[in-house]
Amino acid sequence: MTTPLETFPEGDTLTAIALDLPFDVIVWDDPVTLMTVVTRILMKVFAYPKQKAYRLMLAVHEEGRAVVWSGELNKAEAYCVRLHASGLLASVEPSS
Amino acid sequence: MSMPFDRTVDSIRVDLSREIRRYVSGLAASVLQGTRDGTHPFAHRLAAPITVTKDQDDAFLVLARTDVIATAAQITESTAFSEELTLDEAEAWFDTLQVGCQALSGSLRVTIPQDLDRLDPDDRERLRLAQDLLSFLVDVLDEPPCDEEN
């Protein structure tokens, strides 16, 4: 079977393919941020309904981190910037 | 502290002591300074990596983040002694208090809940005050506006 990397051996194209892979926006738990604040920020940044934001907040709280969004790298980075600007610990990494 | 914010249709009345307003102003000033001075105790947390697999984040993204944080901090600092906030100004307070709370905890090396126990009482109080104000702001920003005719 041919993998995408074998199909496009050129450096620039490889980069483009890599950028097309999904990336996760991760929110990390911390000891000072209130649960209500995390929920509100997720609603504000992603326009999630309260129930979804609350469920994701609980996942962050209980597991130490949670994937709150997945998709294109540039959008993931833009979301991460907004999360940082709202005061949440967040990062972007390739989807596993 | 009793509820210090009261929402109308398009604004929020603020009932805070001068001491707490000075705290809000000072925290906003520290956030602003942290965006401008890489040696400020807040700077490290404000410059957190975005994409962990990259050696260096896109300079445009870093600039955009700094600009958003600094703008909210400036609005907060300039309205810290206002009797009334627009909803946008209240959102700036919310973001700045949360960013400030995060950056302050980072500067105090608080990474796990047990770290809070070793803080001196003044530092613990500074964090608690930010949390209290944030909690009140969540309530007031999310509540439906009251009908002033009733």
PDB file of N, CA, C and O in Angstrom, chain A residues 24-29 46 66 68 76 79-84 87-93, chain B residues 48-52 65 102:
ATOM      1  N   ASP A  24      -4.938  18.790  17.175  1.00  0.00           N
ATOM      2  CA  ASP A  24      -5.816  18.927  18.346  1.00  0.00           C
ATOM      3  C   ASP A  24      -5.491  20.210  19.094  1.00  0.00           C
ATOM      4  O   ASP A  24      -4.316  20.563  19.258  1.00  0.00           O
ATOM      5  N   VAL A  25      -6.530  20.855  19.576  1.00  0.00           N
ATOM      6  CA  VAL A  25      -6.352  21.934  20.557  1.00  0.00           C
ATOM      7  C   VAL A  25      -6.589  21.307  21.931  1.00  0.00           C
ATOM      8  O   VAL A  25      -7.658  20.739  22.181  1.00  0.00           O
ATOM      9  N   ILE A  26      -5.569  21.383  22.761  1.00  0.00           N
ATOM     10  CA  ILE A  26      -5.623  20.764  24.092  1.00  0.00           C
ATOM     11  C   ILE A  26      -5.763  21.867  25.140  1.00  0.00           C
ATOM     12  O   ILE A  26      -5.037  22.862  25.099  1.00  0.00           O
ATOM     13  N   VAL A  27      -6.674  21.668  26.080  1.00  0.00           N
ATOM     14  CA  VAL A  27      -6.721  22.544  27.256  1.00  0.00           C
ATOM     15  C   VAL A  27      -6.220  21.744  28.448  1.00  0.00           C
ATOM     16  O   VAL A  27      -6.599  20.579  28.635  1.00  0.00           O
ATOM     17  N   TRP A  28      -5.332  22.388  29.210  1.00  0.00           N
ATOM     18  CA  TRP A  28      -4.691  21.724  30.354  1.00  0.00           C
ATOM     19  C   TRP A  28      -5.297  22.204  31.664  1.00  0.00           C
ATOM     20  O   TRP A  28      -5.643  23.378  31.805  1.00  0.00           O
ATOM     21  N   ASP A  29      -5.385  21.288  32.602  1.00  0.00           N
ATOM     22  CA  ASP A  29      -5.899  21.644  33.933  1.00  0.00           C
ATOM     23  C   ASP A  29      -4.864  22.493  34.683  1.00  0.00           C
ATOM     24  O   ASP A  29      -3.661  22.388  34.423  1.00  0.00           O
ATOM     25  N   PHE A  46     -15.335  28.880  21.305  1.00  0.00           N
ATOM     26  CA  PHE A  46     -15.784  27.922  20.284  1.00  0.00           C
ATOM     27  C   PHE A  46     -17.282  28.028  19.972  1.00  0.00           C
ATOM     28  O   PHE A  46     -17.772  27.282  19.135  1.00  0.00           O
ATOM     29  N   ALA A  66      -7.692  17.856  27.997  1.00  0.00           N
ATOM     30  CA  ALA A  66      -8.728  17.337  27.104  1.00  0.00           C
ATOM     31  C   ALA A  66      -8.595  17.990  25.738  1.00  0.00           C
ATOM     32  O   ALA A  66      -8.193  19.148  25.626  1.00  0.00           O
ATOM     33  N   VAL A  68     -10.228  19.790  22.968  1.00  0.00           N
ATOM     34  CA  VAL A  68     -11.458  20.588  22.893  1.00  0.00           C
ATOM     35  C   VAL A  68     -11.851  20.916  21.456  1.00  0.00           C
ATOM     36  O   VAL A  68     -12.951  21.386  21.200  1.00  0.00           O
ATOM     37  N   ALA A  76      -6.581  25.618  14.343  1.00  0.00           N
ATOM     38  CA  ALA A  76      -6.238  25.160  15.698  1.00  0.00           C
ATOM     39  C   ALA A  76      -5.357  26.201  16.395  1.00  0.00           C
ATOM     40  O   ALA A  76      -5.559  26.526  17.573  1.00  0.00           O
ATOM     41  N   TYR A  79      -7.434  29.232  17.398  1.00  0.00           N
ATOM     42  CA  TYR A  79      -8.212  28.944  18.611  1.00  0.00           C
ATOM     43  C   TYR A  79      -7.314  28.963  19.849  1.00  0.00           C
ATOM     44  O   TYR A  79      -7.686  29.469  20.903  1.00  0.00           O
ATOM     45  N   CYS A  80      -6.122  28.395  19.709  1.00  0.00           N
ATOM     46  CA  CYS A  80      -5.201  28.340  20.849  1.00  0.00           C
ATOM     47  C   CYS A  80      -4.813  29.750  21.291  1.00  0.00           C
ATOM     48  O   CYS A  80      -4.740  30.041  22.493  1.00  0.00           O
ATOM     49  N   VAL A  81      -4.591  30.627  20.322  1.00  0.00           N
ATOM     50  CA  VAL A  81      -4.263  32.026  20.649  1.00  0.00           C
ATOM     51  C   VAL A  81      -5.415  32.659  21.444  1.00  0.00           C
ATOM     52  O   VAL A  81      -5.192  33.356  22.435  1.00  0.00           O
ATOM     53  N   ARG A  82      -6.639  32.387  21.012  1.00  0.00           N
ATOM     54  CA  ARG A  82      -7.794  32.964  21.727  1.00  0.00           C
ATOM     55  C   ARG A  82      -7.912  32.384  23.134  1.00  0.00           C
ATOM     56  O   ARG A  82      -8.285  33.090  24.076  1.00  0.00           O
ATOM     57  N   LEU A  83      -7.611  31.091  23.277  1.00  0.00           N
ATOM     58  CA  LEU A  83      -7.648  30.489  24.616  1.00  0.00           C
ATOM     59  C   LEU A  83      -6.583  31.111  25.512  1.00  0.00           C
ATOM     60  O   LEU A  83      -6.833  31.414  26.683  1.00  0.00           O
ATOM     61  N   HIS A  84      -5.375  31.288  24.970  1.00  0.00           N
ATOM     62  CA  HIS A  84      -4.316  31.935  25.757  1.00  0.00           C
ATOM     63  C   HIS A  84      -4.732  33.350  26.148  1.00  0.00           C
ATOM     64  O   HIS A  84      -4.514  33.785  27.281  1.00  0.00           O
ATOM     65  N   GLY A  87      -6.831  33.343  28.987  1.00  0.00           N
ATOM     66  CA  GLY A  87      -6.218  32.900  30.234  1.00  0.00           C
ATOM     67  C   GLY A  87      -6.286  31.415  30.522  1.00  0.00           C
ATOM     68  O   GLY A  87      -6.167  31.003  31.675  1.00  0.00           O
ATOM     69  N   LEU A  88      -6.467  30.582  29.504  1.00  0.00           N
ATOM     70  CA  LEU A  88      -6.402  29.130  29.731  1.00  0.00           C
ATOM     71  C   LEU A  88      -5.063  28.589  29.251  1.00  0.00           C
ATOM     72  O   LEU A  88      -4.479  29.097  28.291  1.00  0.00           O
ATOM     73  N   LEU A  89      -4.592  27.542  29.921  1.00  0.00           N
ATOM     74  CA  LEU A  89      -3.396  26.837  29.450  1.00  0.00           C
ATOM     75  C   LEU A  89      -3.836  25.942  28.297  1.00  0.00           C
ATOM     76  O   LEU A  89      -4.698  25.075  28.483  1.00  0.00           O
ATOM     77  N   ALA A  90      -3.258  26.163  27.131  1.00  0.00           N
ATOM     78  CA  ALA A  90      -3.676  25.400  25.957  1.00  0.00           C
ATOM     79  C   ALA A  90      -2.488  25.206  25.033  1.00  0.00           C
ATOM     80  O   ALA A  90      -1.500  25.945  25.109  1.00  0.00           O
ATOM     81  N   SER A  91      -2.602  24.203  24.167  1.00  0.00           N
ATOM     82  CA  SER A  91      -1.541  23.971  23.187  1.00  0.00           C
ATOM     83  C   SER A  91      -2.140  23.249  21.988  1.00  0.00           C
ATOM     84  O   SER A  91      -3.264  22.739  22.047  1.00  0.00           O
ATOM     85  N   VAL A  92      -1.365  23.217  20.916  1.00  0.00           N
ATOM     86  CA  VAL A  92      -1.765  22.525  19.691  1.00  0.00           C
ATOM     87  C   VAL A  92      -0.771  21.406  19.434  1.00  0.00           C
ATOM     88  O   VAL A  92       0.439  21.611  19.559  1.00  0.00           O
ATOM     89  N   GLU A  93      -1.287  20.240  19.118  1.00  0.00           N
ATOM     90  CA  GLU A  93      -0.392  19.138  18.750  1.00  0.00           C
ATOM     91  C   GLU A  93      -1.078  18.260  17.710  1.00  0.00           C
ATOM     92  O   GLU A  93      -2.316  18.279  17.608  1.00  0.00           O
TER      93      GLU A  93
ATOM     94  N   ALA B  48       3.552  31.460  26.449  1.00  0.00           N
ATOM     95  CA  ALA B  48       3.519  29.991  26.376  1.00  0.00           C
ATOM     96  C   ALA B  48       3.532  29.524  24.928  1.00  0.00           C
ATOM     97  O   ALA B  48       2.964  30.187  24.054  1.00  0.00           O
ATOM     98  N   PRO B  49       4.190  28.377  24.647  1.00  0.00           N
ATOM     99  CA  PRO B  49       4.199  27.852  23.277  1.00  0.00           C
ATOM    100  C   PRO B  49       2.781  27.563  22.790  1.00  0.00           C
ATOM    101  O   PRO B  49       1.913  27.193  23.588  1.00  0.00           O
ATOM    102  N   ILE B  50       2.568  27.728  21.505  1.00  0.00           N
ATOM    103  CA  ILE B  50       1.246  27.458  20.912  1.00  0.00           C
ATOM    104  C   ILE B  50       1.244  26.049  20.323  1.00  0.00           C
ATOM    105  O   ILE B  50       0.494  25.187  20.768  1.00  0.00           O
ATOM    106  N   THR B  51       2.084  25.815  19.315  1.00  0.00           N
ATOM    107  CA  THR B  51       2.147  24.490  18.684  1.00  0.00           C
ATOM    108  C   THR B  51       3.394  23.788  19.200  1.00  0.00           C
ATOM    109  O   THR B  51       4.514  24.168  18.851  1.00  0.00           O
ATOM    110  N   VAL B  52       3.184  22.775  20.030  1.00  0.00           N
ATOM    111  CA  VAL B  52       4.303  22.203  20.778  1.00  0.00           C
ATOM    112  C   VAL B  52       5.306  21.471  19.889  1.00  0.00           C
ATOM    113  O   VAL B  52       6.452  21.274  20.278  1.00  0.00           O
ATOM    114  N   ARG B  65      -1.579  37.377  19.711  1.00  0.00           N
ATOM    115  CA  ARG B  65      -1.902  37.057  21.107  1.00  0.00           C
ATOM    116  C   ARG B  65      -1.515  38.214  22.033  1.00  0.00           C
ATOM    117  O   ARG B  65      -2.306  38.634  22.883  1.00  0.00           O
ATOM    118  N   GLN B 102      -3.744  33.542  36.042  1.00  0.00           N
ATOM    119  CA  GLN B 102      -2.864  32.506  35.489  1.00  0.00           C
ATOM    120  C   GLN B 102      -1.390  32.907  35.593  1.00  0.00           C
ATOM    121  O   GLN B 102      -0.548  32.124  36.016  1.00  0.00           O
TER     122      GLN B 102
END
